[in-house]
Coordinates of C-alpha atoms in Angstrom, one line a residue:
X1 CA 107.5 -31.9 -12.7
X2 CA 108.8 -33.1 -9.4
X3 CA 112.2 -34.6 -8.6
X4 CA 112.9 -35.3 -12.3
X5 CA 109.5 -37.0 -12.8
X6 CA 107.0 -35.4 -15.2
X7 CA 103.3 -36.2 -15.4
X8 CA 101.6 -35.6 -18.7
X9 CA 97.9 -35.6 -19.6
X10 CA 97.4 -36.0 -23.3
X11 CA 94.3 -35.8 -25.5
X12 CA 94.5 -36.0 -29.3
X13 CA 92.3 -36.9 -32.3
X14 CA 93.4 -39.1 -35.1
X15 CA 92.0 -37.2 -38.1
X16 CA 92.3 -40.2 -40.4
X17 CA 89.9 -42.3 -38.3
X18 CA 88.1 -39.6 -36.3
X19 CA 89.0 -41.4 -33.0
X20 CA 89.8 -39.5 -29.8
X21 CA 92.4 -40.6 -27.4
X22 CA 92.9 -39.4 -23.8
X23 CA 95.4 -40.6 -21.3
X24 CA 97.8 -39.7 -18.4
X25 CA 101.2 -41.1 -17.7
X26 CA 104.4 -40.4 -15.7
X27 CA 107.6 -39.9 -17.6
X28 CA 111.3 -39.7 -16.9
X29 CA 113.3 -36.5 -17.1
X30 CA 114.0 -37.2 -20.8
X31 CA 110.3 -37.4 -21.6
X32 CA 110.8 -40.7 -23.4
X33 CA 107.1 -41.8 -23.4
X34 CA 106.0 -38.3 -24.6
X35 CA 108.5 -38.4 -27.5
X36 CA 107.4 -41.9 -28.4
X37 CA 103.8 -40.7 -28.5
X38 CA 104.5 -37.7 -30.8
X39 CA 106.7 -39.9 -33.0
X40 CA 103.8 -42.4 -33.5
X41 CA 101.2 -39.7 -33.9
X42 CA 102.9 -36.6 -35.5
X43 CA 100.7 -33.6 -34.5
X44 CA 99.5 -31.0 -37.0
X45 CA 98.4 -28.7 -34.2
X46 CA 99.5 -28.5 -30.6
X47 CA 97.4 -26.8 -27.9
X48 CA 98.7 -26.7 -24.4
X49 CA 98.2 -24.7 -21.2
X50 CA 101.1 -22.3 -20.9
X51 CA 100.6 -21.9 -17.1
X52 CA 101.0 -25.6 -16.3
X53 CA 103.5 -26.6 -19.0
X54 CA 107.1 -26.4 -18.0
X55 CA 109.7 -24.5 -20.1
X56 CA 111.6 -27.7 -20.8
X57 CA 108.5 -29.4 -22.2
X58 CA 107.7 -26.4 -24.4
X59 CA 111.3 -26.5 -25.8
X60 CA 111.0 -30.2 -26.3
X61 CA 107.8 -29.8 -28.3
X62 CA 109.3 -27.0 -30.3
X63 CA 112.3 -29.2 -31.2
X64 CA 110.6 -32.5 -32.0
X65 CA 107.3 -31.1 -33.4
X66 CA 108.7 -28.1 -35.3
X67 CA 106.2 -28.5 -38.2
X68 CA 103.2 -28.4 -35.9
X69 CA 101.2 -25.2 -35.6
X70 CA 100.7 -23.7 -32.1
X71 CA 98.1 -21.4 -30.8
X72 CA 99.5 -17.9 -30.2
X73 CA 97.7 -17.4 -27.0
X74 CA 97.0 -19.5 -23.9
X75 CA 93.9 -21.7 -23.6
X76 CA 90.8 -20.3 -22.0
X77 CA 89.3 -21.8 -18.9
X78 CA 86.2 -23.9 -19.6
X79 CA 83.9 -21.2 -18.1
X80 CA 85.4 -18.5 -20.3
X81 CA 85.1 -20.7 -23.4
X82 CA 81.4 -21.3 -22.8
X83 CA 80.8 -17.6 -22.1
X84 CA 82.6 -16.5 -25.3
X85 CA 80.7 -19.1 -27.5
X86 CA 77.4 -18.1 -26.0
X87 CA 77.8 -14.3 -26.2
X88 CA 79.5 -14.1 -29.6
X89 CA 78.2 -16.9 -31.7
X90 CA 75.2 -18.7 -30.4
X91 CA 72.8 -17.2 -27.8
X92 CA 72.9 -13.8 -29.5
X93 CA 69.1 -13.5 -30.1
X94 CA 67.9 -14.3 -26.7
X95 CA 67.7 -18.0 -27.4
X96 CA 68.4 -20.0 -24.3
X97 CA 69.3 -23.3 -26.0
X98 CA 72.5 -24.3 -27.6
X99 CA 72.2 -25.1 -31.4
X100 CA 72.4 -28.6 -32.7
X101 CA 75.2 -27.7 -35.1
X102 CA 77.5 -25.0 -36.3
X103 CA 77.0 -25.5 -40.0
X104 CA 75.4 -22.1 -40.6
X105 CA 78.2 -20.4 -38.8
X106 CA 80.8 -22.2 -40.9
X107 CA 78.9 -21.3 -44.1
X108 CA 79.2 -17.6 -43.1
X109 CA 82.9 -18.1 -42.6
X110 CA 83.4 -19.7 -46.0
X111 CA 81.7 -16.8 -47.8
X112 CA 84.4 -14.4 -47.0
X113 CA 87.3 -16.9 -47.0
X114 CA 90.1 -15.6 -49.3
X115 CA 90.9 -19.1 -50.7
X116 CA 87.3 -20.0 -51.5
X117 CA 87.8 -19.6 -55.2
X118 CA 90.8 -21.8 -55.2
X119 CA 89.0 -24.4 -53.2
X120 CA 86.0 -24.4 -55.5
X121 CA 88.3 -24.5 -58.5
X122 CA 90.1 -27.7 -57.3
X123 CA 86.9 -29.3 -56.0
X124 CA 86.3 -31.3 -59.3
X125 CA 89.9 -32.5 -59.4
X126 CA 89.8 -33.5 -55.7
X127 CA 86.5 -35.2 -56.1
X128 CA 87.7 -37.1 -59.1
X129 CA 90.8 -38.3 -57.1
X130 CA 88.5 -39.5 -54.3
X131 CA 86.3 -41.4 -56.7
X132 CA 89.3 -43.0 -58.3
X133 CA 90.6 -44.1 -54.9
X134 CA 87.2 -45.5 -54.1
X135 CA 87.2 -47.5 -57.3
X136 CA 90.7 -48.8 -56.7
X137 CA 89.5 -49.9 -53.2
X138 CA 86.6 -51.8 -54.6
X139 CA 88.8 -53.5 -57.1
X140 CA 91.3 -54.4 -54.4
X141 CA 88.6 -56.1 -52.2
X142 CA 87.5 -57.9 -55.4
X143 CA 91.0 -59.3 -55.9
X144 CA 91.2 -60.3 -52.2
X145 CA 88.3 -62.7 -52.7
X146 CA 90.5 -64.8 -54.9
X147 CA 92.2 -66.0 -51.7
X148 CA 89.1 -67.9 -50.7
X149 CA 89.3 -70.2 -53.7
X150 CA 93.1 -70.3 -53.8
X151 CA 93.3 -71.7 -50.2
X152 CA 90.1 -73.7 -50.3
X153 CA 91.9 -77.0 -50.0
X154 CA 94.5 -76.0 -47.4
X155 CA 94.9 -78.0 -44.3
X156 CA 96.8 -75.5 -42.1
X157 CA 94.5 -74.2 -39.4
X158 CA 95.9 -70.7 -39.4
X159 CA 95.5 -70.3 -43.1
X160 CA 91.9 -71.7 -42.9
X161 CA 91.1 -69.0 -40.3
X162 CA 92.6 -66.3 -42.5
X163 CA 91.2 -67.2 -45.9
X164 CA 87.9 -69.1 -45.4
X165 CA 84.4 -67.9 -44.6
X166 CA 82.7 -68.9 -41.4
X167 CA 82.4 -71.4 -39.8
X168 CA 85.8 -72.7 -41.0
X169 CA 87.5 -69.3 -40.9
X170 CA 87.0 -65.7 -39.9
X171 CA 87.4 -64.1 -43.3
X172 CA 84.3 -61.9 -43.7
X173 CA 81.8 -62.7 -46.4
X174 CA 81.3 -59.3 -48.0
X175 CA 80.4 -60.6 -51.5
X176 CA 76.9 -59.2 -51.5
X177 CA 78.0 -55.9 -50.0
X178 CA 80.8 -55.6 -52.6
X179 CA 78.3 -56.5 -55.4
X180 CA 76.0 -53.7 -54.3
X181 CA 78.8 -51.1 -54.6
X182 CA 80.3 -52.4 -57.9
X183 CA 77.0 -52.7 -59.6
X184 CA 75.6 -49.5 -58.1
X185 CA 77.3 -47.2 -60.6
X186 CA 79.1 -47.2 -63.8
X187 CA 82.8 -47.3 -63.0
X188 CA 84.1 -46.3 -66.4
X189 CA 81.8 -43.2 -66.4
X190 CA 82.8 -42.4 -62.9
X191 CA 86.5 -42.6 -63.8
X192 CA 85.9 -40.3 -66.7
X193 CA 83.6 -37.8 -65.1
X194 CA 85.0 -37.9 -61.6
X195 CA 81.6 -38.3 -60.0
X196 CA 79.4 -41.2 -59.1
X197 CA 76.1 -41.6 -61.0
X198 CA 74.2 -44.4 -59.2
X199 CA 72.0 -46.9 -60.9
X200 CA 68.4 -47.6 -60.1
X201 CA 67.7 -48.6 -56.6
X202 CA 71.0 -47.6 -55.1
X203 CA 70.1 -44.2 -53.7
X204 CA 66.5 -43.3 -52.9
X205 CA 67.0 -39.5 -53.0
X206 CA 68.6 -39.8 -56.5
X207 CA 65.9 -42.1 -57.7
X208 CA 63.2 -39.7 -56.5
X209 CA 64.7 -36.7 -58.3
X210 CA 65.1 -38.7 -61.5
X211 CA 61.4 -39.8 -61.2
X212 CA 60.4 -36.2 -60.6
X213 CA 62.2 -35.0 -63.7
X214 CA 60.7 -37.8 -65.8
X215 CA 57.2 -36.8 -64.6
X216 CA 57.7 -33.2 -65.6
X217 CA 59.0 -34.3 -69.0
X218 CA 55.9 -36.4 -69.5
X219 CA 53.7 -33.5 -68.6
X220 CA 55.6 -31.3 -71.1
X221 CA 55.0 -33.9 -73.8
X222 CA 51.3 -34.1 -73.0
X223 CA 50.9 -30.4 -73.0
X224 CA 52.7 -30.1 -76.3
X225 CA 50.3 -32.7 -77.8
X226 CA 47.3 -30.6 -76.5
X227 CA 48.7 -27.5 -78.2
X228 CA 49.3 -29.4 -81.5
X229 CA 45.6 -30.4 -81.4
X230 CA 44.6 -26.8 -80.8
X231 CA 46.8 -25.3 -83.5
X232 CA 46.3 -28.3 -85.8
X233 CA 50.0 -28.4 -86.8
X234 CA 53.3 -29.9 -85.6
X235 CA 54.9 -27.8 -82.7
X236 CA 58.2 -28.0 -80.9
X237 CA 59.8 -26.6 -77.8
X238 CA 62.7 -24.2 -78.3
X239 CA 65.0 -22.1 -76.0
X240 CA 67.7 -22.9 -73.4
X241 CA 68.3 -22.5 -69.7
X242 CA 65.6 -20.2 -68.2
X243 CA 64.1 -19.5 -71.7
X244 CA 63.3 -23.2 -72.3
X245 CA 59.9 -24.7 -73.3
X246 CA 58.8 -21.8 -75.6
X247 CA 56.2 -23.1 -78.1
X248 CA 57.3 -22.5 -81.7
X249 CA 54.2 -22.0 -83.9
X250 CA 54.3 -21.7 -87.7
X251 CA 53.3 -18.3 -89.0
X252 CA 50.3 -19.8 -90.8
X253 CA 48.8 -21.0 -87.5
X254 CA 49.9 -18.1 -85.3
X255 CA 46.6 -16.4 -85.7
X256 CA 44.9 -18.8 -83.3
X257 CA 47.1 -17.6 -80.4
X258 CA 44.8 -15.7 -78.0
X259 CA 45.6 -13.7 -74.9
X260 CA 46.7 -16.8 -73.0
X261 CA 49.8 -16.9 -75.3
X262 CA 52.7 -14.4 -74.6
X263 CA 54.9 -13.6 -77.5
X264 CA 58.6 -14.3 -76.6
X265 CA 60.2 -14.0 -80.0
X266 CA 60.1 -14.9 -83.7
X267 CA 62.1 -16.1 -86.6
X268 CA 61.3 -16.3 -90.2
X269 CA 58.1 -18.2 -90.7
X270 CA 57.7 -18.9 -86.9
X271 CA 56.6 -17.3 -83.7
X272 CA 57.5 -18.3 -80.2
X273 CA 55.0 -18.2 -77.3
X274 CA 55.0 -19.0 -73.6
X275 CA 52.0 -19.7 -71.4
X276 CA 51.2 -20.0 -67.7
X277 CA 51.5 -23.7 -68.0
X278 CA 54.9 -23.7 -69.7
X279 CA 56.3 -21.2 -67.2
X280 CA 55.0 -23.4 -64.3
X281 CA 56.5 -26.5 -65.9
X282 CA 59.8 -24.7 -66.4
X283 CA 59.9 -23.5 -62.8
X284 CA 59.2 -27.0 -61.6
X285 CA 61.9 -28.4 -63.9
X286 CA 64.5 -25.9 -62.7
X287 CA 63.7 -26.8 -59.1
X288 CA 63.9 -30.5 -59.9
X289 CA 67.3 -30.1 -61.7
X290 CA 68.6 -28.1 -58.8
X291 CA 67.5 -30.8 -56.4
X292 CA 69.2 -33.4 -58.6
X293 CA 72.4 -31.3 -58.6
X294 CA 72.4 -31.0 -54.8
X295 CA 71.8 -34.8 -54.5
X296 CA 74.7 -35.5 -56.8
X297 CA 77.0 -33.2 -54.8
X298 CA 76.3 -35.1 -51.7
X299 CA 76.0 -38.5 -53.4
X300 CA 79.7 -39.4 -53.2
X301 CA 79.7 -38.6 -49.5
X302 CA 76.6 -40.8 -48.9
X303 CA 78.1 -43.6 -50.9
X304 CA 81.3 -43.4 -48.9
X305 CA 79.2 -43.3 -45.7
X306 CA 77.4 -46.4 -46.8
X307 CA 80.7 -48.1 -47.5
X308 CA 82.0 -47.1 -44.1
X309 CA 78.9 -48.6 -42.4
X310 CA 80.4 -52.0 -43.3
X311 CA 83.8 -51.0 -41.7
X312 CA 83.9 -54.1 -39.5
X313 CA 84.0 -56.3 -42.7
X314 CA 86.7 -54.2 -44.4
X315 CA 88.8 -54.1 -41.3
X316 CA 88.6 -57.9 -40.7
X317 CA 89.5 -58.6 -44.3
X318 CA 92.4 -56.2 -44.2
X319 CA 93.7 -57.8 -41.0
X320 CA 93.5 -61.2 -42.5
X321 CA 95.4 -60.1 -45.7
X322 CA 97.9 -58.2 -43.6
X323 CA 98.6 -61.4 -41.6
X324 CA 99.0 -63.4 -44.8
X325 CA 101.4 -60.7 -46.1
X326 CA 103.5 -61.0 -42.9
X327 CA 103.5 -64.8 -43.2
X328 CA 104.6 -64.5 -46.9
X329 CA 107.4 -62.2 -45.8
X330 CA 108.5 -64.6 -43.2
X331 CA 108.4 -67.4 -45.7
X332 CA 110.4 -65.5 -48.3
X333 CA 113.0 -64.5 -45.6
X334 CA 113.4 -68.2 -44.6
X335 CA 113.7 -69.2 -48.2
X336 CA 116.5 -66.8 -48.9
X337 CA 118.6 -68.0 -46.0
X338 CA 121.7 -70.0 -47.1
X339 CA 122.3 -71.7 -43.8
X340 CA 120.4 -73.5 -41.1
X341 CA 117.1 -72.0 -39.9
X342 CA 114.9 -73.0 -37.0
X343 CA 111.6 -72.1 -35.4
X344 CA 112.4 -70.5 -32.1
X345 CA 111.0 -71.9 -28.8
X346 CA 109.7 -69.1 -26.5
X347 CA 108.6 -69.9 -23.0
X348 CA 106.7 -67.6 -20.6
X349 CA 106.4 -67.9 -16.9
X350 CA 106.5 -64.8 -14.7
X351 CA 108.4 -66.9 -12.1
X352 CA 110.8 -68.3 -14.6
X353 CA 114.4 -67.2 -14.7
X354 CA 115.0 -65.4 -18.0
X355 CA 117.4 -66.9 -20.5
X356 CA 118.6 -66.9 -24.1
X357 CA 120.1 -70.0 -25.8
X358 CA 121.1 -69.5 -29.4
X359 CA 123.2 -72.2 -31.2
X360 CA 125.1 -71.2 -34.3
X361 CA 123.1 -68.0 -34.7
X362 CA 123.8 -65.7 -37.7
X363 CA 122.9 -62.1 -38.4
X364 CA 119.5 -62.1 -40.3
X365 CA 120.6 -59.3 -42.6
X366 CA 123.8 -60.9 -43.7
X367 CA 123.2 -64.0 -45.8
X368 CA 126.6 -65.0 -47.1
X369 CA 128.3 -68.4 -46.9
X370 CA 131.4 -66.9 -45.3
X371 CA 129.5 -65.6 -42.3
X372 CA 130.8 -67.1 -39.0
X373 CA 127.9 -68.3 -36.7
X374 CA 128.1 -67.9 -33.0
X375 CA 126.6 -69.5 -29.9
X376 CA 125.0 -67.1 -27.3
X377 CA 123.9 -68.5 -24.0
X378 CA 122.7 -66.2 -21.2
X379 CA 121.0 -67.6 -18.2
X380 CA 120.3 -71.4 -18.0
X381 CA 123.7 -72.5 -16.5
X382 CA 125.5 -69.3 -17.3
X383 CA 125.4 -65.8 -15.8
X384 CA 123.0 -63.5 -17.6
X385 CA 125.5 -60.7 -18.3
X386 CA 128.1 -61.2 -20.9
X387 CA 131.0 -58.8 -20.6
X388 CA 132.3 -58.8 -24.2
X389 CA 135.8 -57.7 -25.2
X390 CA 137.8 -58.1 -28.4
X391 CA 139.8 -56.3 -31.1
X392 CA 138.5 -53.3 -33.0
X393 CA 136.5 -54.5 -36.0
X394 CA 136.4 -58.0 -34.4
X395 CA 132.6 -58.3 -34.6
X396 CA 131.4 -57.3 -31.1
X397 CA 128.7 -54.8 -32.3
X398 CA 127.6 -57.3 -35.0
X399 CA 127.1 -60.0 -32.4
X400 CA 125.1 -57.7 -30.2
X401 CA 122.9 -56.5 -33.1
X402 CA 122.5 -60.2 -34.2
X403 CA 121.2 -61.2 -30.7
X404 CA 118.8 -58.3 -30.7
X405 CA 117.4 -58.9 -34.2
X406 CA 117.0 -62.7 -33.5
X407 CA 115.1 -61.9 -30.4
X408 CA 112.7 -59.6 -32.3
X409 CA 112.2 -62.2 -35.0
X410 CA 111.6 -64.9 -32.5
X411 CA 108.9 -62.8 -30.8
X412 CA 107.3 -62.2 -34.2
X413 CA 107.1 -66.0 -34.8
X414 CA 109.5 -66.0 -37.7
X415 CA 112.1 -68.6 -38.5
X416 CA 115.6 -67.4 -37.4
X417 CA 119.0 -68.2 -38.9
X418 CA 120.3 -70.5 -36.2
X419 CA 120.5 -74.2 -35.5
X420 CA 118.6 -73.8 -32.3
X421 CA 117.0 -70.9 -30.6
X422 CA 115.3 -71.0 -27.2
X423 CA 114.5 -68.0 -25.0
X424 CA 112.1 -66.7 -22.5
X425 CA 109.8 -63.8 -23.3
X426 CA 111.5 -60.3 -23.3
X427 CA 109.3 -57.4 -22.1
X428 CA 111.5 -54.8 -23.7
X429 CA 114.8 -54.5 -25.6
X430 CA 117.1 -51.6 -24.7
X431 CA 120.0 -50.6 -27.0
X432 CA 122.9 -48.2 -26.5
X433 CA 124.8 -48.7 -29.8
X434 CA 126.8 -46.3 -31.8
X435 CA 127.9 -42.8 -31.0
X436 CA 126.3 -39.5 -32.0
X437 CA 125.5 -36.1 -30.5
X438 CA 122.3 -34.1 -30.6
X439 CA 123.3 -30.6 -31.8
X440 CA 119.7 -29.3 -31.8
X441 CA 119.2 -30.1 -28.1
X442 CA 122.8 -29.0 -27.2
X443 CA 123.7 -32.5 -26.0
X444 CA 127.2 -33.9 -26.4
X445 CA 127.9 -37.5 -27.4
X446 CA 128.6 -38.5 -23.8
X447 CA 125.4 -36.8 -22.6
X448 CA 123.3 -38.6 -25.2
X449 CA 124.8 -41.9 -24.0
X450 CA 124.1 -41.1 -20.4
X451 CA 120.5 -40.1 -21.2
X452 CA 119.9 -43.5 -23.0
X453 CA 121.7 -45.3 -20.2
X454 CA 119.5 -43.5 -17.6
X455 CA 116.4 -44.7 -19.4
X456 CA 117.7 -48.3 -19.3
X457 CA 118.4 -48.1 -15.6
X458 CA 115.0 -46.7 -14.9
X459 CA 112.9 -49.1 -17.0
X460 CA 114.8 -52.4 -17.4
X461 CA 113.5 -55.4 -15.6
X462 CA 114.9 -58.9 -15.2
X463 CA 112.9 -59.9 -18.3
X464 CA 114.5 -57.2 -20.5
X465 CA 117.3 -57.6 -23.0
X466 CA 120.0 -54.9 -22.7
X467 CA 122.6 -54.2 -25.4
X468 CA 125.3 -51.7 -24.3
X469 CA 128.2 -51.1 -26.7
X470 CA 131.3 -49.4 -25.3
X471 CA 129.7 -47.3 -22.6
X472 CA 131.8 -44.5 -21.3
X473 CA 133.2 -42.9 -24.4
X474 CA 133.4 -39.1 -24.6
X475 CA 134.9 -38.4 -21.1
X476 CA 138.1 -39.1 -19.3
X477 CA 139.3 -42.7 -19.1
X478 CA 138.8 -42.9 -15.3
X479 CA 135.3 -41.4 -15.4
X480 CA 134.3 -43.6 -18.3
X481 CA 135.7 -46.7 -16.7
X482 CA 134.0 -46.0 -13.4
X483 CA 130.6 -45.2 -15.0
X484 CA 130.8 -48.4 -17.1
X485 CA 131.9 -50.4 -14.1
X486 CA 129.0 -49.1 -12.0
X487 CA 126.4 -49.6 -14.7
X488 CA 127.6 -53.1 -15.4
X489 CA 127.5 -53.9 -11.7
X490 CA 124.0 -52.6 -11.4
X491 CA 122.8 -54.6 -14.5
X492 CA 124.4 -57.7 -13.1
X493 CA 122.4 -57.2 -9.9
X494 CA 119.2 -56.6 -11.8
X495 CA 119.7 -60.0 -13.5
X496 CA 118.5 -58.9 -16.9
X497 CA 120.0 -60.5 -20.0
X498 CA 122.8 -58.1 -21.0
X499 CA 125.5 -57.9 -23.6
X500 CA 128.0 -55.3 -22.5
X501 CA 131.0 -54.7 -24.8
X502 CA 134.0 -52.6 -23.6
X503 CA 137.6 -51.8 -24.3
X504 CA 138.2 -50.9 -20.6
X505 CA 140.4 -53.9 -19.6
X506 CA 140.6 -52.7 -16.0
X507 CA 136.8 -53.1 -16.0
X508 CA 137.2 -56.7 -17.0
X509 CA 139.9 -57.3 -14.3
X510 CA 137.6 -55.9 -11.6
X511 CA 134.5 -57.9 -12.7
X512 CA 136.2 -61.1 -13.6
X513 CA 135.2 -62.8 -10.3
X514 CA 131.7 -61.4 -10.2
X515 CA 129.3 -64.4 -10.0
X516 CA 126.7 -62.8 -12.3
X517 CA 129.2 -61.8 -15.0
X518 CA 130.4 -64.0 -17.9
X519 CA 133.6 -63.0 -19.7
X520 CA 133.7 -63.5 -23.5
X521 CA 135.7 -62.1 -26.4
X522 CA 135.7 -62.1 -30.1
X523 CA 138.7 -64.3 -31.1
X524 CA 141.4 -63.3 -33.4
X525 CA 144.8 -64.6 -34.5
X526 CA 147.9 -62.3 -34.2
X527 CA 151.0 -62.7 -36.3
X528 CA 154.1 -60.7 -35.4
X529 CA 156.8 -59.8 -37.9
X530 CA 159.8 -61.1 -36.0
X531 CA 162.2 -59.8 -38.6
X532 CA 161.6 -56.2 -37.4
X533 CA 164.4 -54.8 -35.2
X534 CA 163.8 -54.0 -31.5
X535 CA 164.2 -50.6 -30.0
X536 CA 162.2 -47.8 -31.4
X537 CA 161.0 -49.8 -34.3
X538 CA 158.0 -51.8 -33.1
X539 CA 157.4 -55.2 -34.8
X540 CA 154.2 -55.0 -36.9
X541 CA 151.3 -57.2 -35.9
X542 CA 148.9 -58.7 -38.4
X543 CA 145.5 -59.4 -37.1
X544 CA 143.2 -62.1 -38.5
X545 CA 139.7 -61.7 -37.2
X546 CA 138.0 -65.0 -36.5
X547 CA 134.6 -63.5 -35.6
X548 CA 134.1 -66.3 -33.1
X549 CA 132.8 -65.7 -29.6
X550 CA 135.2 -67.4 -27.2
X551 CA 135.2 -67.6 -23.4
X552 CA 137.5 -65.4 -21.3
X553 CA 138.7 -61.9 -21.8
X554 CA 140.8 -60.5 -24.7
X555 CA 144.2 -59.2 -23.5
X556 CA 144.3 -56.3 -25.9
X557 CA 142.1 -54.3 -28.2
X558 CA 144.7 -54.1 -31.0
X559 CA 143.8 -50.6 -31.9
X560 CA 147.1 -50.0 -33.7
X561 CA 145.9 -52.5 -36.3
X562 CA 142.9 -50.3 -37.1
X563 CA 145.2 -47.2 -37.1
X564 CA 147.5 -48.9 -39.6
X565 CA 144.5 -49.9 -41.8
X566 CA 143.2 -46.3 -41.7
X567 CA 146.5 -45.1 -43.1
X568 CA 148.0 -43.3 -40.1
X569 CA 151.7 -42.7 -40.7
X570 CA 154.0 -45.4 -39.3
X571 CA 156.1 -43.1 -37.1
X572 CA 152.9 -42.1 -35.3
X573 CA 151.8 -45.6 -34.7
X574 CA 155.3 -46.6 -33.6
X575 CA 155.4 -43.8 -31.0
X576 CA 151.9 -44.7 -29.8
X577 CA 153.0 -48.4 -29.4
X578 CA 156.0 -47.3 -27.3
X579 CA 153.8 -45.2 -25.0
X580 CA 151.3 -48.0 -24.8
X581 CA 153.9 -50.5 -23.6
X582 CA 155.1 -48.1 -20.9
X583 CA 151.6 -47.5 -19.7
X584 CA 150.9 -51.2 -19.6
X585 CA 154.1 -51.9 -17.7
X586 CA 153.1 -49.3 -15.1
X587 CA 149.6 -50.8 -14.8
X588 CA 151.1 -54.3 -14.4
X589 CA 153.4 -53.1 -11.6
X590 CA 150.4 -51.5 -9.8
X591 CA 148.5 -54.7 -10.1
X592 CA 151.5 -56.8 -8.9
X593 CA 152.0 -54.4 -6.0
X594 CA 148.3 -54.8 -5.0
X595 CA 148.7 -58.6 -5.1
X596 CA 151.8 -58.4 -3.0
X597 CA 150.3 -56.3 -0.2
X598 CA 147.2 -58.6 -0.1
X599 CA 149.3 -61.7 0.7
X600 CA 149.5 -63.0 4.3
X601 CA 152.3 -65.5 3.5
X602 CA 155.6 -64.1 4.7
X603 CA 157.7 -66.7 2.9
X604 CA 155.9 -66.0 -0.4
X605 CA 156.4 -62.2 0.2
X606 CA 160.2 -62.7 0.7
X607 CA 160.4 -64.8 -2.5
X608 CA 158.6 -62.1 -4.5
X609 CA 160.7 -59.2 -3.1
X610 CA 164.0 -61.1 -3.7
X611 CA 163.0 -61.6 -7.3
X612 CA 162.5 -57.9 -7.9
X613 CA 165.2 -56.1 -9.8
X614 CA 166.0 -52.7 -8.3

């Protein structure tokens, strides 16, 4: 870290795909990019060099990656790592070469692993679950092929590309590949047994072991026929497991057994013999069955590996279907809208002045007939910073969220709820909406706001969209006003499209003449109860929100209306109203005095002074 700038080098592996990522980047003092990285790829294990990692970064990783494991000791240097591996695990017998793999070493580890029994116990259940997932995957890709016939007569170029085989489209033709996997094993048996038993011609190793077992069985039958001819009676093999293939001879013919026959047992009327040939055939059969078992254990993996070898086909099909799914979602969203919708027009030119021009835009998540649409125009012929005022609950935050969501939908290519929508490309959207603290990091509400504002100031460009809602809360009125004033002035100079809402009316007064600032407010209608007496009893004001963006500044925030609706006692709101009027009178006098001392017209000054009541 240096002067609030951190430099990170990151290397991680995505265990779901087996891909390694490595990169280096500079970050702000809040580590925004690092937090974004760990949010997108939540780590299961974090390894870092304690000597070069700052205490702040260590605390940040502990806070935001509390579920990830950490190594108890520091990382070894590369030289020490190679030395330990060579001396302890590999080059222990004088061998000067590194091994091609560490499988034997891992097998030794597994022998004494305390959880080995539990792992082996659950192996069948886990394998069955993987096989079921594989079958579901094959069935899913089978269903996807229906899209080819369903959209065969479509004229839209995009749908042709997404649903048709080459050359008309880019949908992969994996029918032969899918047929190989679906016909390669019995799905019903695989679902029942939890393992894949391939058909003939699917797996060469499995076919060879089956053929080997069949050859041994043929030899056993042939040998039994020879013995029947020798004993001149019908014989059978008896026994199980390692006692199999004992020749059972009737008592009447047992006298022909010579020294080549070894007596293994007897039952009433029969004797059981083994020979060198039967023992050899049994040993060969046991070896063949063990080979078959080993092949079956690895068969699922090889089947999955063969399936993964066609990954480019599956990925392309998945991307096509995902795109269709998004288009369907856009279509359903447009269908559910009750008002006007339009396809936004987005322009891009790096030398073009950024703008947003929305006519009768509505919030995309509020689809009710009573919703009041609003026009939003930033840039074009207007300044690009809208300083927004208005009463509490008047719709300022809703308008800001509406503009942000419509911008996102426009960049996605979705229809938007508006009569017209034109805008230039936004490189990033920055938001500072709502109020919350961060207890775990020890950050107050105001500090959280300042951190987010600092990120905006650092990264916003003229092509960005900035949404700032009531910046400056959580500190004194003067400090909050000054910070909001300075940030608003800086954003106006940066010329990025900005919606800046505030209740600081002095801020509006100071920026009213700024050429890059447009004043706007959410309109409302105020009705005063004239029957209320004067004095300490303040007339009640009834506010009717019009939810319409109008030019100019709103004279008041009408916070007492929100207090009344919240149920604050009347005597409290009346006293607050009295104090508010006194403070407003003082502020008005100060502004009038400033205007007086600025005038150079002596006659006008005498006229103003003569009108003052002492």
